[in-house]
Amino acid sequence: MITFEQVTKRYADGTVAVSDLSLEAPTGRITVFVGPSGCGKTTSLRMINRMIDASSGRILIDDRDVRGVDPAELRRGIGYVIQQAGLFPHRRVLDNIATVPYLLGWDKRRARDRAAELMELVGLDAGLASRYPFQLSGGQQQRVGVARALAADPPILLMDEPFSAVDPVVRASLQDELLRLQEELHKTIVFVTHDIDEAIKLGDSIAVLRVGGRLAQLASPAELLARPADDFVAGFLGRDRGIRSLSFVPARSVRLRPVTTVSLSADVDEARRTARDAGEDWLLAVGDDGTPRGWVSPLDLPRAGTLAETPLLAFGSYDRDADSLRAALDAALLSPTGHAVALDGDGAIAGVATQRALSEALAEAAALTAPPPRPVSPGLRPDASGAHRDGEHAGGVREAPPGSMGDGREASRG
Amino acid sequence: MTWFWEFVSDPANWSGPSGIPARLLEHLTYSGVSLLLAAAIALPLGLLIGHTGRGGIVALVAANAARALPTLGLLVLVILLIGYGVAPVLIPLVVLAIPPILVNTYAGLRGVDADLRDAARGMGLRGPQVLFRVSIPVALPLILLGLRLAAIQVVSTATVAAFVGLGGLGRFIVDGLATKQYPSTAGGAVLVALLALLVQGIFTVLQRVIVSPGVSGRVPVGKAG
Ligand SMILES: Nc1ncnc2c1ncn2[C@@H]1O[C@H](COP(=O)(O)OP(=O)(O)OP(=O)(O)O)[C@@H](O)[C@H]1O
Ligand SMILES: [Mg+2]
């Protein structure tokens, strides 16, 4: 666990970059520092590995003051990833990754074996091992940067806008990769970004900072979206936070109804008959493997032929167990029927969520995530004297809506 | 050119203490020793001020002032002060060689990306480790450039030794002029020029061998993957 205790950083020119910051970054979790440019995120992060020393206050790693540790020793035990990967241009990829093991005096063979292992872990092709950094794409360089930070298996990882220099598609895949790695490695990660969406996607808890390095709110993503502490946080979260907060409500609560299916190999007469017998306006065409292929309206069918030959209407599906209410809603919007197809873990059809069922689930979610009546309770106002005590709840959620934190996160990743 | 051929084809010029091999050896000795001394002073100094960023201005101003000193004038001055000998020849050559080495070493280190040094420190490299494992390898092309410029200048200028009665290839030039034996003068001049080209060639090879392909951007085909 990393603990900030009333940490202030005043630079030589008098700029107060961080003031009286108290918070905890829990072990094995991702804590995100987010806020507008110049709010002191980088300064806060770099005080952890003593790239910058605090002017006052203490930073503890597992109850040990970092000021009591030799900076170089300290840093060898803390992975550090920066925006421009900062790879050594004169060293091959493998040796770049093995930097800290070499520093720690591992023999060359062991260090390189470890580096090769990490390349695989972060999804780098082994063929890249003997390349130089300038021969890599930006995304590959960032992966090398992450592998290098992980090489000596440090329990802590500090990441300063590591993915902000790559295009959105690569960024999304790097983020997914980080979450996958984290599921395996359980590092204590402090991640800096100015992108609130990235913060919400990655964070177990999010510290929103305002200029001057003052903590505006520390909360889980779900809590943050549902109950921003003040107008600054709400403004920073952006407009559609209601919709986004649905990412943290599991879709499991949506009531499903059975759906009438028809095989793709059936001919149109059979389809019409099936619809009439079932009294349905819509049929779900399925392939031989039982997976949904599209909606069929008996009224729009041609006179002859099989369903495989007729154009089907688009459908949207979601995973009943793993996905969020947001995904279910999205699936419904993708289909002209307004129904979302719910699948179980094996991809088999579990039923459909109708518009009505979805609205009911939305209403329930709204009741759970609605802001408490004003005035806001003191615990939610870190600017008040309760700031420090509030910090001790790092990542914790009071009055948590069902599915926030643990399973809510799962839902968002589905 | 005919003078040059006349000069090198005369067997008398190839033997004895005033033959080409002996003069060449003297020339190389003066140049080599001066260059080593200059490097021993300018490299550590350049690395120090480049790495710490302190004292840079003072050192650069001094280096530029040294550049403005005429070598021959300095030579005469030193001889007036300490008399004849090898040292008075070496001192002006060392003074000549220091500025390019110092300035380029400094510029090379200052040019190393601050983020790169920052990343190195962030991984737990200590100051000297950052210097030797990261900054120097990355700044090596410029450091070598400084050494090369210094070496070429020293090799070309070491002819001044002849003006104060010492050896080296300058002897052919000075003596040739004095006795109106122009083949000797031309021969000496061409030999000096060839030597400068040789130095250039040596540094080109050195650069290939010791600068990382990751820095020079020159990667052998097939290894690019
Ligand atoms: N070495 C320094 N000397 C003086 N002021 C500094 C120094 N480094 C940063 N600052 C100032 O401290 C404040 C916080 O800087 P910091 O780099 O921590 O911000 P940040 O939140 O990381 O911003 P960004 O999102 O732009 O990276 C800024 O006002 C910045 O100008
Ligand atoms: Mg920053």
XYZ file of C-alpha atoms and ligand atoms in Angstrom:
671
model
C 0.000 0.000 0.000
C 1.201 3.483 -0.851
C 0.158 6.181 1.573
C 0.340 9.929 1.047
C 0.240 11.774 4.352
C -0.408 15.486 3.975
C 2.095 15.730 1.167
C 2.947 19.168 -0.208
C 5.360 19.986 -2.992
C 6.522 23.530 -3.482
C 9.006 23.999 -6.326
C 11.977 26.334 -6.040
C 10.142 29.029 -8.011
C 7.313 28.995 -5.492
C 4.832 26.962 -7.569
C 2.770 24.790 -5.291
C 2.256 21.710 -7.419
C 0.720 19.521 -4.728
C -0.832 20.674 -1.523
C -1.728 18.665 1.509
C -2.459 15.497 -0.403
C -3.545 12.527 1.663
C -4.643 9.292 0.099
C -3.935 5.603 -0.099
C -3.244 3.461 -3.112
C -4.228 -0.031 -1.970
C -2.022 -3.028 -2.605
C -2.846 -5.020 -5.712
C -5.164 -2.345 -7.066
C -4.993 0.267 -9.783
C -5.245 3.799 -8.425
C -5.602 6.484 -11.072
C -4.584 10.122 -10.633
C -6.663 12.190 -12.997
C -7.174 15.892 -13.469
C -6.561 18.805 -15.805
C -3.117 19.655 -17.131
C -0.790 21.073 -14.523
C -2.801 19.837 -11.562
C 0.170 18.014 -10.086
C -0.389 14.414 -11.209
C 3.144 13.856 -12.430
C 4.602 15.590 -9.415
C 2.560 13.389 -7.084
C 3.587 10.245 -8.928
C 7.262 11.115 -9.002
C 7.333 11.739 -5.297
C 6.612 8.043 -4.790
C 9.895 6.914 -6.355
C 11.692 10.034 -5.164
C 12.331 11.423 -8.599
C 10.999 14.462 -6.757
C 11.177 14.892 -3.011
C 8.181 16.236 -1.139
C 8.508 19.595 0.603
C 6.490 18.371 3.535
C 4.433 15.394 4.558
C 5.323 11.749 4.118
C 4.901 9.049 1.542
C 4.886 5.517 2.899
C 5.195 2.261 1.038
C 3.879 -0.469 3.279
C 4.415 1.806 6.268
C 8.010 2.581 5.352
C 8.850 6.228 4.634
C 10.363 6.444 1.152
C 12.676 9.184 2.407
C 14.504 6.563 4.439
C 15.454 4.515 1.368
C 18.325 5.218 -1.035
C 16.625 6.606 -4.160
C 18.364 4.297 -6.639
C 17.589 1.230 -4.520
C 14.017 2.402 -4.101
C 13.543 2.861 -7.844
C 14.899 -0.568 -8.711
C 12.014 -1.976 -6.727
C 9.393 0.182 -8.442
C 8.488 -0.165 -12.109
C 8.263 3.169 -13.892
C 6.644 3.743 -17.277
C 6.559 7.156 -18.935
C 4.767 8.621 -21.911
C 7.592 8.536 -24.433
C 8.622 5.009 -23.487
C 12.144 6.330 -22.779
C 13.786 3.222 -24.219
C 17.556 3.156 -24.559
C 18.138 3.730 -28.277
C 21.523 2.014 -28.285
C 20.274 -1.235 -26.810
C 18.287 -3.997 -28.405
C 14.773 -4.652 -27.180
C 15.811 -7.649 -25.084
C 18.579 -5.747 -23.323
C 16.303 -2.774 -22.784
C 13.872 -5.016 -20.956
C 16.687 -6.574 -18.927
C 17.952 -3.192 -17.687
C 16.918 -3.531 -14.057
C 17.892 -7.216 -13.766
C 21.358 -6.237 -15.038
C 21.472 -3.442 -12.458
C 20.529 -5.921 -9.776
C 23.455 -8.061 -10.839
C 21.597 -10.985 -12.379
C 23.768 -12.964 -14.731
C 23.235 -12.202 -18.358
C 21.596 -15.487 -19.225
C 18.997 -15.268 -16.480
C 18.265 -11.607 -17.226
C 17.705 -12.343 -20.894
C 15.540 -15.372 -20.211
C 13.429 -13.211 -17.968
C 13.261 -10.508 -20.636
C 12.097 -13.029 -23.222
C 9.431 -14.228 -20.800
C 8.207 -10.665 -20.380
C 8.044 -10.054 -24.102
C 5.615 -12.908 -24.316
C 3.669 -11.640 -21.312
C 3.111 -8.193 -22.826
C 2.287 -9.623 -26.221
C 5.458 -8.824 -28.134
C 6.591 -11.128 -30.903
C 9.834 -12.895 -29.968
C 11.236 -11.857 -33.348
C 11.426 -8.268 -32.109
C 13.960 -9.146 -29.423
C 17.009 -8.138 -31.422
C 15.564 -4.965 -32.873
C 16.532 -1.507 -31.791
C 13.837 0.807 -30.410
C 13.745 3.009 -33.521
C 12.618 -0.045 -35.464
C 9.433 -0.389 -33.406
C 6.027 1.239 -33.694
C 4.859 3.523 -30.914
C 2.580 0.834 -29.516
C 5.371 -1.742 -29.535
C 7.678 0.718 -27.808
C 5.113 1.208 -25.064
C 4.838 -2.541 -24.599
C 8.605 -2.744 -24.284
C 8.378 0.074 -21.744
C 5.863 -1.907 -19.715
C 7.916 -5.102 -20.007
C 11.008 -3.229 -18.872
C 9.173 -1.845 -15.860
C 8.035 -5.346 -14.914
C 11.364 -7.081 -15.512
C 12.509 -7.414 -11.929
C 8.965 -8.195 -10.794
C 8.514 -5.072 -8.661
C 5.400 -5.039 -6.501
C 4.665 -1.451 -7.519
C 4.196 0.054 -10.953
C 4.084 3.803 -11.601
C 2.703 4.810 -14.972
C 2.667 8.412 -16.212
C 0.329 8.799 -19.181
C 1.869 5.690 -20.688
C -0.658 5.323 -23.489
C -1.388 8.899 -24.453
C 1.055 9.103 -27.359
C -0.482 6.270 -29.374
C -3.594 6.266 -31.540
C -6.964 5.424 -29.955
C -7.134 1.881 -31.303
C -3.686 0.952 -30.030
C -4.428 2.754 -26.778
C -7.546 0.663 -26.225
C -5.628 -2.547 -26.823
C -2.827 -1.475 -24.491
C -5.419 -0.696 -21.833
C -7.030 -4.106 -22.253
C -3.610 -5.669 -22.081
C -2.847 -3.842 -18.849
C -6.072 -5.063 -17.276
C -5.332 -8.607 -18.381
C -1.806 -8.387 -16.967
C -3.123 -6.972 -13.755
C -5.509 -9.863 -13.336
C -2.479 -12.118 -13.474
C 0.062 -10.043 -11.574
C -1.873 -8.039 -8.967
C 0.582 -5.161 -8.848
C 0.013 -2.014 -6.878
C -0.353 0.403 -9.756
C -0.523 4.171 -9.692
C -1.590 5.393 -13.097
C -1.606 9.014 -14.215
C -3.839 10.236 -17.012
C -5.774 13.324 -17.975
C -8.295 11.182 -19.820
C -11.287 10.495 -17.583
C -12.477 7.627 -19.767
C -9.130 5.910 -19.370
C -9.337 6.502 -15.630
C -12.790 4.945 -15.467
C -11.772 2.001 -17.582
C -8.618 1.184 -15.636
C -9.097 2.448 -12.120
C -10.134 0.486 -9.084
C -10.115 3.835 -7.420
C -9.753 7.264 -8.947
C -8.241 10.342 -7.356
C -9.488 13.466 -9.089
C -7.071 16.328 -8.543
C -7.664 19.986 -9.148
C -5.012 22.540 -10.007
C -2.656 23.044 -7.121
C -2.624 19.330 -6.441
C -5.635 19.371 -4.174
C -7.699 16.212 -3.969
C -11.203 16.843 -5.250
C -12.503 13.307 -4.810
C -11.253 9.806 -4.258
C -13.720 7.111 -5.209
C -14.385 4.026 -7.266
C -15.383 4.700 -10.886
C -19.004 3.780 -10.208
C -19.169 5.991 -7.164
C -17.508 8.842 -9.018
C -19.998 8.686 -11.876
C -22.964 8.316 -9.593
C -21.961 10.842 -6.974
C -19.409 13.416 -8.044
C -18.412 15.410 -4.978
C -18.845 18.826 -6.559
C -19.297 20.753 -9.774
C -15.620 20.563 -10.614
C -15.661 16.760 -10.546
C -18.995 16.592 -12.337
C -17.681 18.928 -15.020
C -14.542 16.913 -15.387
C -16.523 13.704 -15.784
C -18.301 15.143 -18.792
C -21.845 15.039 -20.020
C -23.034 11.476 -20.412
C -21.983 10.159 -17.054
C -25.479 8.803 -16.444
C -25.106 6.507 -19.418
C -21.533 5.704 -18.516
C -22.446 4.793 -14.980
C -24.581 2.004 -16.448
C -21.275 0.323 -17.251
C -21.091 -0.491 -13.582
C -24.544 -2.009 -13.284
C -24.536 -5.689 -14.196
C -26.966 -6.735 -16.880
C -27.884 -9.747 -14.784
C -30.791 -7.832 -13.276
C -32.560 -7.438 -16.614
C -35.618 -9.662 -16.808
C -35.473 -11.893 -19.869
C -38.263 -13.473 -21.846
C -37.979 -16.488 -24.066
C -37.580 -15.966 -27.762
C -38.948 -17.968 -30.635
C -36.187 -19.115 -32.913
C -36.169 -20.507 -36.392
C -33.390 -22.304 -38.221
C -31.659 -20.604 -41.110
C -32.270 -23.705 -43.184
C -36.058 -23.469 -42.698
C -38.042 -22.230 -45.672
C -40.197 -19.135 -45.546
C -43.494 -20.981 -45.180
C -42.230 -22.777 -42.140
C -41.071 -19.467 -40.687
C -44.488 -17.887 -41.239
C -46.157 -20.876 -39.619
C -43.841 -20.754 -36.614
C -44.557 -17.074 -36.099
C -48.288 -17.567 -36.357
C -48.316 -20.527 -33.942
C -46.246 -18.618 -31.414
C -48.122 -15.368 -31.955
C -44.847 -13.481 -32.464
C -44.057 -10.406 -34.561
C -40.378 -11.292 -34.669
C -38.435 -14.493 -35.010
C -34.775 -14.925 -34.258
C -33.005 -16.827 -37.018
C -30.304 -19.151 -35.691
C -27.493 -21.050 -37.365
C -26.917 -24.788 -37.073
C -24.757 -24.129 -34.008
C -27.666 -22.381 -32.309
C -26.094 -18.915 -32.430
C -28.272 -15.951 -33.405
C -27.915 -14.660 -36.977
C -30.576 -11.990 -37.280
C -34.208 -11.007 -36.822
C -36.944 -12.065 -39.215
C -40.324 -10.404 -39.618
C -42.873 -12.886 -41.051
C -44.579 -9.990 -42.841
C -41.510 -9.096 -44.851
C -40.625 -12.574 -46.116
C -40.378 -13.287 -49.847
C -42.754 -15.813 -51.396
C -40.344 -18.733 -51.564
C -36.885 -19.886 -50.565
C -35.104 -20.590 -47.271
C -34.222 -18.052 -44.605
C -30.568 -18.446 -45.493
C -31.397 -16.772 -48.800
C -33.339 -13.863 -47.331
C -31.807 -10.757 -45.883
C -32.002 -10.738 -42.073
C -32.374 -7.713 -39.822
C -29.498 -6.718 -37.576
C -29.445 -7.906 -33.979
C -27.453 -6.942 -30.932
C -26.395 -9.357 -28.220
C -24.764 -9.197 -24.819
C -23.399 -11.623 -22.296
C -26.029 -12.011 -19.596
C -23.479 -12.759 -16.874
C -20.445 -10.718 -17.794
C -21.845 -7.601 -19.444
C -23.197 -4.379 -18.029
C -26.577 -2.784 -18.397
C -24.905 -0.342 -20.764
C -23.910 -3.197 -23.067
C -27.450 -4.590 -22.954
C -28.888 -1.200 -23.818
C -26.405 -0.815 -26.621
C -27.380 -4.232 -27.969
C -31.043 -3.217 -27.974
C -30.257 -0.006 -29.839
C -28.457 -1.942 -32.540
C -31.559 -3.830 -33.519
C -34.669 -2.475 -35.308
C -36.751 -4.716 -33.034
C -35.518 -2.861 -29.970
C -34.751 -6.185 -28.304
C -31.352 -7.250 -27.046
C -30.413 -10.898 -27.357
C -29.001 -12.241 -24.096
C -26.398 -14.965 -24.369
C -25.096 -17.192 -21.651
C -21.417 -17.842 -21.048
C -21.230 -20.428 -23.828
C -22.759 -18.130 -26.411
C -26.103 -19.952 -26.329
C -29.270 -17.866 -26.421
C -30.640 -17.263 -22.946
C -33.571 -15.104 -23.995
C -34.226 -11.522 -25.043
C -34.406 -8.300 -23.120
C -37.336 -6.255 -24.339
C -37.503 -2.466 -24.212
C -39.835 -2.755 -21.304
C -37.491 -5.019 -19.337
C -34.640 -2.640 -20.061
C -36.579 0.410 -18.883
C -37.417 -1.377 -15.671
C -33.752 -2.213 -15.128
C -32.824 1.400 -15.911
C -35.303 2.702 -13.398
C -33.876 0.409 -10.763
C -30.348 1.511 -11.589
C -31.355 5.155 -11.448
C -32.810 4.672 -8.000
C -29.520 3.163 -6.886
C -27.197 5.706 -8.426
C -29.232 8.849 -7.876
C -27.306 11.541 -6.019
C -28.144 11.858 -2.349
C -30.137 14.952 -1.494
C -28.088 18.123 -1.063
C -26.288 19.346 0.943
C -23.638 16.763 0.259
C -22.499 14.809 3.266
C -19.202 16.032 4.683
C -17.482 12.781 3.823
C -17.898 13.551 0.161
C -16.267 16.931 0.364
C -12.532 16.417 0.560
C -11.984 20.158 0.724
C -13.642 20.154 4.088
C -11.733 19.120 7.166
C -12.733 15.517 6.605
C -10.376 15.237 3.633
C -7.852 13.007 5.281
C -10.309 10.674 6.885
C -12.045 10.414 3.553
C -8.749 9.391 2.002
C -8.645 6.310 4.176
C -11.556 4.947 2.285
C -9.384 4.662 -0.791
C -11.299 2.652 -3.313
C -13.990 1.834 -0.811
C -17.564 2.609 -1.626
C -20.081 3.760 0.887
C -23.719 3.072 0.067
C -22.343 1.178 -2.870
C -24.820 0.348 -5.568
C -24.943 -3.384 -6.157
C -22.283 -4.395 -8.558
C -20.012 -1.419 -8.064
C -16.327 -2.215 -7.547
C -15.842 -5.964 -7.883
C -18.534 -7.222 -10.166
C -19.284 -3.823 -11.656
C -15.767 -3.786 -13.019
C -16.261 -7.184 -14.476
C -19.352 -5.946 -16.148
C -17.581 -3.054 -17.794
C -14.973 -5.314 -19.300
C -17.332 -7.803 -20.869
C 52.076 16.093 -58.754
C 55.177 15.350 -60.770
C 57.127 16.923 -57.933
C 55.453 14.531 -55.582
C 56.411 11.528 -57.722
C 59.916 12.829 -58.060
C 59.987 13.089 -54.279
C 58.618 9.678 -53.373
C 60.515 7.839 -56.090
C 63.871 9.089 -54.886
C 65.259 6.180 -52.839
C 67.314 8.626 -50.801
C 64.086 9.920 -49.292
C 63.220 6.522 -47.864
C 66.086 5.887 -45.514
C 67.980 7.438 -42.681
C 66.889 9.762 -39.900
C 65.598 12.306 -42.412
C 63.825 9.770 -44.612
C 60.081 9.572 -44.996
C 59.541 6.694 -42.486
C 61.495 8.424 -39.736
C 59.789 11.789 -40.342
C 56.417 10.132 -40.493
C 57.037 8.417 -37.188
C 58.070 11.714 -35.606
C 55.007 13.401 -37.014
C 52.736 10.668 -35.715
C 54.386 10.805 -32.325
C 53.880 14.559 -31.914
C 50.295 14.283 -33.163
C 49.424 11.209 -31.177
C 50.841 12.479 -27.914
C 49.144 15.868 -28.320
C 45.846 14.269 -29.144
C 46.045 11.918 -26.178
C 46.895 14.764 -23.837
C 44.104 16.901 -25.243
C 41.622 14.053 -24.971
C 42.753 13.327 -21.419
C 41.893 16.902 -20.520
C 38.906 17.693 -22.744
C 36.950 14.425 -22.601
C 36.540 14.221 -18.819
C 35.895 17.941 -18.651
C 33.341 17.795 -21.454
C 31.649 14.776 -19.860
C 31.546 16.466 -16.495
C 30.068 19.750 -17.630
C 27.806 18.034 -20.141
C 26.474 15.603 -17.554
C 26.015 18.042 -14.707
C 25.147 21.007 -16.900
C 27.300 23.135 -14.595
C 30.161 25.377 -15.664
C 29.266 24.893 -19.303
C 29.427 28.551 -20.260
C 32.813 29.164 -18.687
C 34.339 26.124 -20.359
C 32.881 26.973 -23.749
C 34.055 30.569 -23.634
C 37.542 29.394 -22.703
C 37.476 26.838 -25.493
C 36.490 29.430 -28.053
C 39.169 31.810 -26.829
C 41.700 29.002 -27.209
C 40.519 28.510 -30.765
C 41.376 32.057 -31.614
C 45.028 31.633 -30.598
C 47.326 31.295 -33.611
C 49.251 28.071 -33.188
C 52.518 29.406 -34.536
C 52.339 32.486 -32.346
C 51.657 30.342 -29.335
C 54.574 28.117 -30.265
C 56.949 31.067 -30.383
C 55.588 32.360 -27.120
C 56.069 29.041 -25.364
C 59.607 28.745 -26.681
C 60.401 32.220 -25.425
C 59.096 31.179 -22.052
C 60.527 27.710 -21.607
C 63.056 27.279 -24.387
C 63.405 24.705 -27.154
C 62.326 21.082 -26.842
C 59.449 18.779 -27.550
C 57.137 20.281 -24.920
C 56.867 23.684 -26.639
C 55.643 21.870 -29.736
C 53.127 19.769 -27.878
C 51.568 22.614 -25.899
C 50.166 24.552 -28.883
C 48.940 21.319 -30.457
C 47.159 20.327 -27.259
C 45.626 23.797 -27.051
C 44.517 23.378 -30.648
C 42.925 19.978 -30.035
C 41.061 20.736 -26.833
C 38.255 22.988 -28.156
C 36.728 20.626 -30.731
C 36.798 17.716 -28.287
C 35.412 19.754 -25.414
C 32.720 21.521 -27.391
C 31.454 18.408 -29.159
C 31.511 16.225 -26.076
C 29.558 18.865 -24.217
C 27.103 19.355 -27.070
C 26.713 15.594 -27.465
C 25.786 15.088 -23.846
C 23.502 18.093 -23.710
C 21.748 16.726 -26.768
C 20.767 13.483 -25.045
C 17.007 13.527 -24.602
C 16.102 14.657 -21.102
C 13.270 12.106 -20.994
C 15.754 9.367 -21.722
C 18.010 10.330 -18.846
C 14.954 10.710 -16.701
C 13.773 7.218 -17.579
C 17.229 5.864 -16.781
C 17.228 7.506 -13.356
C 13.667 6.338 -12.810
C 14.787 2.757 -13.247
C 17.398 3.139 -10.571
C 20.566 3.967 -12.494
C 22.829 6.203 -10.441
C 24.384 9.361 -11.884
C 27.587 7.768 -13.244
C 25.604 4.795 -14.551
C 23.332 7.140 -16.448
C 26.430 8.808 -17.901
C 28.331 5.706 -18.918
C 25.492 3.360 -19.815
C 23.142 5.791 -21.503
C 24.412 9.305 -22.205
C 27.832 8.426 -23.610
C 26.642 5.655 -25.936
C 23.949 7.964 -27.252
C 26.290 10.969 -27.576
C 29.083 8.892 -29.093
C 28.697 10.128 -32.686
C 29.323 13.729 -31.597
C 32.113 12.779 -29.212
C 33.851 10.940 -32.037
C 33.288 13.883 -34.333
C 35.109 16.124 -31.870
C 38.001 13.689 -31.632
C 38.173 13.405 -35.398
C 38.222 17.149 -35.974
C 40.908 17.481 -33.328
C 42.969 14.671 -34.821
C 42.849 16.112 -38.321
C 43.777 19.576 -37.129
C 46.643 18.246 -35.069
C 47.982 16.083 -37.872
C 47.860 19.021 -40.276
C 49.336 21.476 -37.838
C 52.089 19.274 -36.425
C 54.190 20.580 -39.320
C 55.001 23.575 -37.108
C 57.491 21.405 -35.261
C 59.824 21.918 -38.178
C 59.863 25.680 -37.629
C 61.569 25.205 -34.314
C 64.069 22.685 -35.517
C 62.205 19.533 -34.620
C 61.261 16.717 -36.981
C 58.031 15.549 -38.517
C 56.765 15.844 -42.053
C 56.997 19.617 -41.743
C 60.737 19.247 -42.227
C 60.258 18.405 -45.886
C 58.180 21.500 -46.391
C 60.391 23.877 -44.439
C 63.664 22.525 -45.750
C 62.348 22.351 -49.279
C 61.314 25.976 -49.134
C 64.600 27.020 -47.634
C 66.677 25.248 -50.276
C 64.247 25.806 -53.137
C 63.829 22.046 -53.545
C 60.166 22.186 -54.426
C 59.637 18.433 -54.860
C 60.454 18.060 -51.183
C 58.025 20.812 -50.208
C 55.265 19.378 -52.347
C 56.004 15.858 -51.177
C 55.788 16.884 -47.541
C 52.558 18.756 -48.101
C 50.942 15.851 -49.913
C 52.054 13.398 -47.262
C 50.448 15.552 -44.595
C 47.248 15.702 -46.594
C 47.267 11.930 -47.074
C 47.781 11.470 -43.375
C 44.769 13.669 -42.664
C 42.698 11.535 -45.033
C 43.935 8.407 -43.305
C 42.853 9.813 -39.942
C 39.473 10.565 -41.420
C 39.228 6.985 -42.650
C 40.229 5.533 -39.312
C 37.528 7.502 -37.548
C 34.927 6.442 -40.074
C 35.746 2.806 -39.348
C 35.842 3.460 -35.617
C 32.428 5.061 -35.801
C 31.018 2.000 -37.538
C 32.482 -0.321 -34.966
C 31.709 1.411 -31.697
C 28.535 3.418 -32.305
C 25.441 1.291 -31.713
C 23.349 0.707 -34.841
C 20.404 1.773 -32.723
C 21.955 5.228 -32.466
C 23.364 5.587 -35.958
C 20.262 4.081 -37.524
C 22.447 1.795 -39.598
C 21.179 -1.715 -39.118
C 22.623 -4.638 -41.053
C 20.166 -5.993 -43.584
C 18.484 -9.136 -42.342
C 18.778 -8.105 -38.740
C 16.127 -5.486 -39.181
C 13.636 -8.351 -38.826
N 10.523 21.611 -11.931
C 9.502 22.450 -11.775
N 9.695 23.701 -11.320
C 8.661 24.547 -11.134
N 7.375 24.240 -11.376
C 7.109 23.013 -11.825
C 8.156 22.051 -12.053
N 7.585 20.909 -12.506
C 6.260 21.140 -12.567
N 5.976 22.401 -12.151
C 4.639 23.006 -12.037
O 3.899 22.262 -11.106
C 2.560 22.112 -11.535
C 2.204 20.644 -11.606
O 2.993 20.035 -12.615
P 2.815 18.509 -12.998
O 3.832 18.192 -14.018
O 2.818 17.683 -11.776
O 1.365 18.519 -13.658
P 0.543 17.357 -14.366
O -0.729 17.221 -13.628
O 1.371 16.146 -14.513
O 0.231 18.007 -15.776
P 0.126 17.336 -17.224
O -1.201 16.679 -17.329
O 0.220 18.500 -18.139
O 1.268 16.391 -17.360
C 2.458 22.855 -12.846
O 1.937 24.122 -12.594
C 3.871 22.929 -13.328
O 4.076 24.078 -14.104
Mg 2.200 15.105 -16.216
